[in-house]
């Protein structure tokens, strides 16, 4: 009996692990976040809005220190959010049966000395517009908006984890530009002088091919 219980317990643990992986759950601190954002300030188009509050809650889950904005601190700027809806299907009486809600968040990340990066994340959800539940419609729509808001902040966290690649690309570009500047520092940038001569055929007693005039690129005639 003991072995059976152990087998069942092991099976339950495996099933729970698979279920957790399939739903996209992330363990605390599991994102490989760049060192540059271990301290982070958050600014927003609506500093006390629902999106801002949700974003701060999401950041705290990953042991990131939220601090006040400063020149030497990385900053996550929430630039805006937008909602939209479209009709997917109609009832026979031409009333809307199914809608699609779209939600977009635009934001930017500034890493001191390592660039400013702009991003946006978009989500969409379908919604059945049941005329028999009109009173609960607004509540359901708000729940749907909050669900997309939470998912958007999770996508922003995933983008922050991928910020390593953007920072590395920025540093490579800076190194290449620095190498080019150093390469051309030793090159003499003075304009070389090119002398142009005009010749003509004079009289028989004069030497043929006598130069009429000569001048350089600076425009000064040379006798």
Short mmCIF file of C-alpha atoms in Angstrom, two decimals:
data_model
loop_
_atom_site.label_atom_id
_atom_site.label_comp_id
_atom_site.label_asym_id
_atom_site.label_seq_id
_atom_site.Cartn_x
_atom_site.Cartn_y
_atom_site.Cartn_z
CA UNK A 1 0.00 0.00 0.00
CA UNK A 2 2.83 2.35 0.87
CA UNK A 3 4.41 1.91 -2.55
CA UNK A 4 1.06 2.61 -4.20
CA UNK A 5 0.65 5.86 -2.27
CA UNK A 6 4.20 6.86 -3.18
CA UNK A 7 3.51 6.16 -6.85
CA UNK A 8 0.30 8.19 -6.73
CA UNK A 9 2.08 11.07 -5.00
CA UNK A 10 4.83 11.05 -7.62
CA UNK A 11 2.23 10.99 -10.38
CA UNK A 12 0.41 13.97 -8.85
CA UNK A 13 3.67 15.94 -8.62
CA UNK A 14 4.46 15.25 -12.27
CA UNK A 15 0.94 16.24 -13.37
CA UNK A 16 1.13 19.46 -11.33
CA UNK A 17 4.52 20.31 -12.85
CA UNK A 18 3.22 19.75 -16.38
CA UNK A 19 0.12 21.83 -15.67
CA UNK A 20 2.24 24.66 -14.30
CA UNK A 21 4.51 24.63 -17.35
CA UNK A 22 1.59 24.55 -19.78
CA UNK A 23 -0.15 27.58 -18.25
CA UNK A 24 2.98 29.69 -18.59
CA UNK A 25 3.53 30.22 -14.87
CA UNK A 26 6.94 31.61 -14.00
CA UNK A 27 8.65 31.08 -10.67
CA UNK A 28 9.72 34.15 -8.74
CA UNK A 29 12.95 35.59 -10.12
CA UNK A 30 13.09 33.07 -12.98
CA UNK A 31 13.66 35.75 -15.64
CA UNK A 32 17.30 36.36 -16.55
CA UNK A 33 17.05 40.10 -16.09
CA UNK A 34 19.97 42.37 -17.01
CA UNK A 35 22.07 43.73 -14.18
CA UNK A 36 21.30 47.24 -15.45
CA UNK A 37 17.67 46.98 -14.31
CA UNK A 38 18.13 45.39 -10.91
CA UNK A 39 17.29 48.90 -9.78
CA UNK A 40 14.50 50.46 -11.77
CA UNK A 41 12.32 53.55 -11.75
CA UNK A 42 8.86 53.53 -13.34
CA UNK A 43 7.24 56.61 -14.82
CA UNK A 44 3.90 56.69 -16.58
CA UNK A 45 1.39 58.71 -18.52
CA UNK A 46 -0.91 57.97 -15.56
CA UNK A 47 1.22 57.62 -12.46
CA UNK A 48 -1.68 56.34 -10.33
CA UNK A 49 -3.54 54.37 -12.99
CA UNK A 50 -4.36 50.68 -12.93
CA UNK A 51 -1.68 49.79 -15.47
CA UNK A 52 1.02 51.57 -13.47
CA UNK A 53 -0.01 49.88 -10.24
CA UNK A 54 -0.08 46.47 -11.92
CA UNK A 55 3.33 47.06 -13.50
CA UNK A 56 4.88 47.95 -10.15
CA UNK A 57 3.36 44.83 -8.58
CA UNK A 58 4.76 42.70 -11.37
CA UNK A 59 8.26 44.19 -11.02
CA UNK A 60 8.32 43.56 -7.27
CA UNK A 61 7.73 39.84 -7.89
CA UNK A 62 11.21 39.61 -9.39
CA UNK A 63 13.15 41.28 -6.58
CA UNK A 64 13.78 44.45 -8.59
CA UNK A 65 14.30 47.50 -6.40
CA UNK A 66 11.85 50.23 -7.33
CA UNK A 67 13.49 53.60 -6.78
CA UNK A 68 12.91 57.22 -7.67
CA UNK A 69 13.97 58.39 -11.16
CA UNK A 70 17.61 59.48 -11.40
CA UNK A 71 20.20 59.98 -14.14
CA UNK A 72 22.13 56.84 -13.19
CA UNK A 73 19.03 54.62 -12.76
CA UNK A 74 17.35 52.67 -15.54
CA UNK A 75 13.81 53.79 -16.27
CA UNK A 76 10.71 52.04 -17.56
CA UNK A 77 8.36 54.59 -19.10
CA UNK A 78 4.72 53.59 -19.76
CA UNK A 79 3.84 55.88 -22.67
CA UNK A 80 0.20 54.93 -23.12
CA UNK A 81 -2.48 52.29 -23.43
CA UNK A 82 -5.31 51.96 -25.93
CA UNK A 83 -8.43 49.84 -26.32
CA UNK A 84 -10.32 48.91 -29.44
CA UNK A 85 -13.13 46.58 -30.38
CA UNK A 86 -14.46 45.02 -33.53
CA UNK A 87 -17.48 42.87 -34.40
CA UNK A 88 -16.81 39.25 -35.21
CA UNK A 89 -20.33 37.89 -35.70
CA UNK A 90 -24.02 38.88 -35.57
CA UNK A 91 -27.23 37.26 -34.44
CA UNK A 92 -29.99 36.68 -36.97
CA UNK A 93 -31.65 39.91 -35.86
CA UNK A 94 -28.42 41.77 -36.76
CA UNK A 95 -27.47 42.39 -33.15
CA UNK A 96 -23.82 41.91 -32.23
CA UNK A 97 -23.14 38.39 -31.05
CA UNK A 98 -19.37 38.28 -30.68
CA UNK A 99 -16.78 41.03 -30.31
CA UNK A 100 -13.03 41.18 -30.25
CA UNK A 101 -11.26 43.50 -27.84
CA UNK A 102 -7.75 44.70 -28.63
CA UNK A 103 -5.43 46.20 -26.05
CA UNK A 104 -2.05 47.84 -26.71
CA UNK A 105 0.57 49.26 -24.38
CA UNK A 106 3.48 51.35 -25.63
CA UNK A 107 6.52 51.78 -23.41
CA UNK A 108 10.22 52.53 -23.48
CA UNK A 109 13.25 51.52 -21.44
CA UNK A 110 16.19 53.84 -20.86
CA UNK A 111 19.48 52.36 -19.65
CA UNK A 112 21.97 55.10 -18.68
CA UNK A 113 24.87 55.12 -21.11
CA UNK A 114 23.51 52.12 -23.00
CA UNK A 115 20.61 53.41 -25.03
CA UNK A 116 16.89 54.07 -25.10
CA UNK A 117 14.61 51.32 -26.44
CA UNK A 118 10.99 51.64 -27.52
CA UNK A 119 8.50 48.75 -27.49
CA UNK A 120 4.81 47.97 -27.67
CA UNK A 121 2.77 44.93 -26.71
CA UNK A 122 -0.68 44.01 -28.05
CA UNK A 123 -3.33 41.55 -26.90
CA UNK A 124 -6.77 40.56 -28.13
CA UNK A 125 -9.68 38.66 -26.58
CA UNK A 126 -13.08 37.58 -27.86
CA UNK A 127 -16.25 38.45 -25.97
CA UNK A 128 -19.80 37.10 -26.33
CA UNK A 129 -22.36 39.89 -26.16
CA UNK A 130 -25.34 38.17 -24.58
CA UNK A 131 -28.39 40.51 -24.57
CA UNK A 132 -29.91 38.56 -21.65
CA UNK A 133 -27.04 39.59 -19.37
CA UNK A 134 -26.89 43.28 -20.20
CA UNK A 135 -26.56 44.30 -16.55
CA UNK A 136 -23.44 42.21 -16.11
CA UNK A 137 -21.92 43.35 -19.41
CA UNK A 138 -19.92 46.28 -18.03
CA UNK A 139 -18.57 44.15 -15.17
CA UNK A 140 -17.47 41.44 -17.58
CA UNK A 141 -15.80 43.97 -19.86
CA UNK A 142 -13.86 45.46 -16.94
CA UNK A 143 -12.74 41.99 -15.87
CA UNK A 144 -11.60 41.33 -19.43
CA UNK A 145 -9.69 44.63 -19.53
CA UNK A 146 -7.98 43.83 -16.23
CA UNK A 147 -7.03 40.38 -17.49
CA UNK A 148 -5.38 41.89 -20.57
CA UNK A 149 -3.71 44.54 -18.43
CA UNK A 150 -2.10 41.88 -16.23
CA UNK A 151 -1.01 39.84 -19.23
CA UNK A 152 0.50 42.95 -20.83
CA UNK A 153 2.67 43.59 -17.76
CA UNK A 154 3.88 39.99 -17.92
CA UNK A 155 4.85 40.48 -21.55
CA UNK A 156 6.73 43.64 -20.58
CA UNK A 157 8.69 41.62 -18.02
CA UNK A 158 9.57 39.06 -20.70
CA UNK A 159 10.76 41.90 -22.92
CA UNK A 160 12.93 43.23 -20.08
CA UNK A 161 14.55 39.81 -19.89
CA UNK A 162 15.37 40.03 -23.59
CA UNK A 163 16.90 43.47 -23.08
CA UNK A 164 20.32 41.83 -22.71
CA UNK A 165 20.47 41.31 -26.46
CA UNK A 166 19.61 44.96 -27.18
CA UNK A 167 22.24 46.20 -24.73
CA UNK A 168 24.89 43.91 -26.23
CA UNK A 169 24.04 45.16 -29.74
CA UNK A 170 24.28 48.76 -28.52
CA UNK A 171 27.68 48.11 -26.91
CA UNK A 172 28.98 46.44 -30.10
CA UNK A 173 27.89 49.43 -32.16
CA UNK A 174 29.54 51.83 -29.72
CA UNK A 175 32.78 49.81 -29.82
CA UNK A 176 32.77 49.79 -33.63
CA UNK A 177 32.22 53.56 -33.81
CA UNK A 178 34.97 54.14 -31.25
CA UNK A 179 37.37 51.98 -33.25
CA UNK A 180 36.58 53.94 -36.40
CA UNK A 181 37.18 57.25 -34.63
CA UNK A 182 40.52 56.03 -33.33
CA UNK A 183 41.44 54.74 -36.78
CA UNK A 184 40.90 58.11 -38.44
CA UNK A 185 42.45 60.21 -35.68
CA UNK A 186 45.96 59.65 -37.10
CA UNK A 187 45.01 60.49 -40.69
CA UNK A 188 46.27 63.91 -41.95
CA UNK A 189 43.11 65.81 -42.79
CA UNK A 190 44.90 68.66 -44.63
CA UNK A 191 43.77 69.09 -48.21
CA UNK A 192 46.54 68.12 -50.67
CA UNK A 193 47.55 70.78 -53.20
CA UNK A 194 47.10 69.86 -56.84
CA UNK A 195 48.82 72.09 -59.42
CA UNK A 196 47.09 72.54 -62.75
CA UNK A 197 48.96 74.09 -65.71
CA UNK A 198 47.53 75.54 -68.89
CA UNK A 199 49.78 75.53 -71.95
CA UNK A 200 49.50 77.14 -75.37
CA UNK A 201 51.43 77.09 -78.61
CA UNK A 202 53.08 80.50 -79.09
CA UNK A 203 55.01 81.95 -82.03
CA UNK A 204 57.73 80.03 -83.80
CA UNK A 205 60.51 81.88 -81.97
CA UNK A 206 58.97 81.11 -78.59
CA UNK A 207 59.33 77.72 -76.99
CA UNK A 208 56.33 75.58 -77.64
CA UNK A 209 54.39 74.42 -74.70
CA UNK A 210 55.21 77.45 -72.51
CA UNK A 211 52.91 77.51 -69.45
CA UNK A 212 50.40 80.34 -69.53
CA UNK A 213 49.56 80.07 -65.91
CA UNK A 214 49.44 77.58 -63.10
CA UNK A 215 47.43 77.53 -59.91
CA UNK A 216 46.66 75.23 -57.07
CA UNK A 217 43.37 74.17 -55.53
CA UNK A 218 43.52 77.06 -53.05
CA UNK A 219 42.94 79.42 -55.98
CA UNK A 220 46.34 81.18 -55.77
CA UNK A 221 48.10 81.66 -59.05
CA UNK A 222 51.62 80.32 -59.30
CA UNK A 223 53.93 82.29 -61.60
#
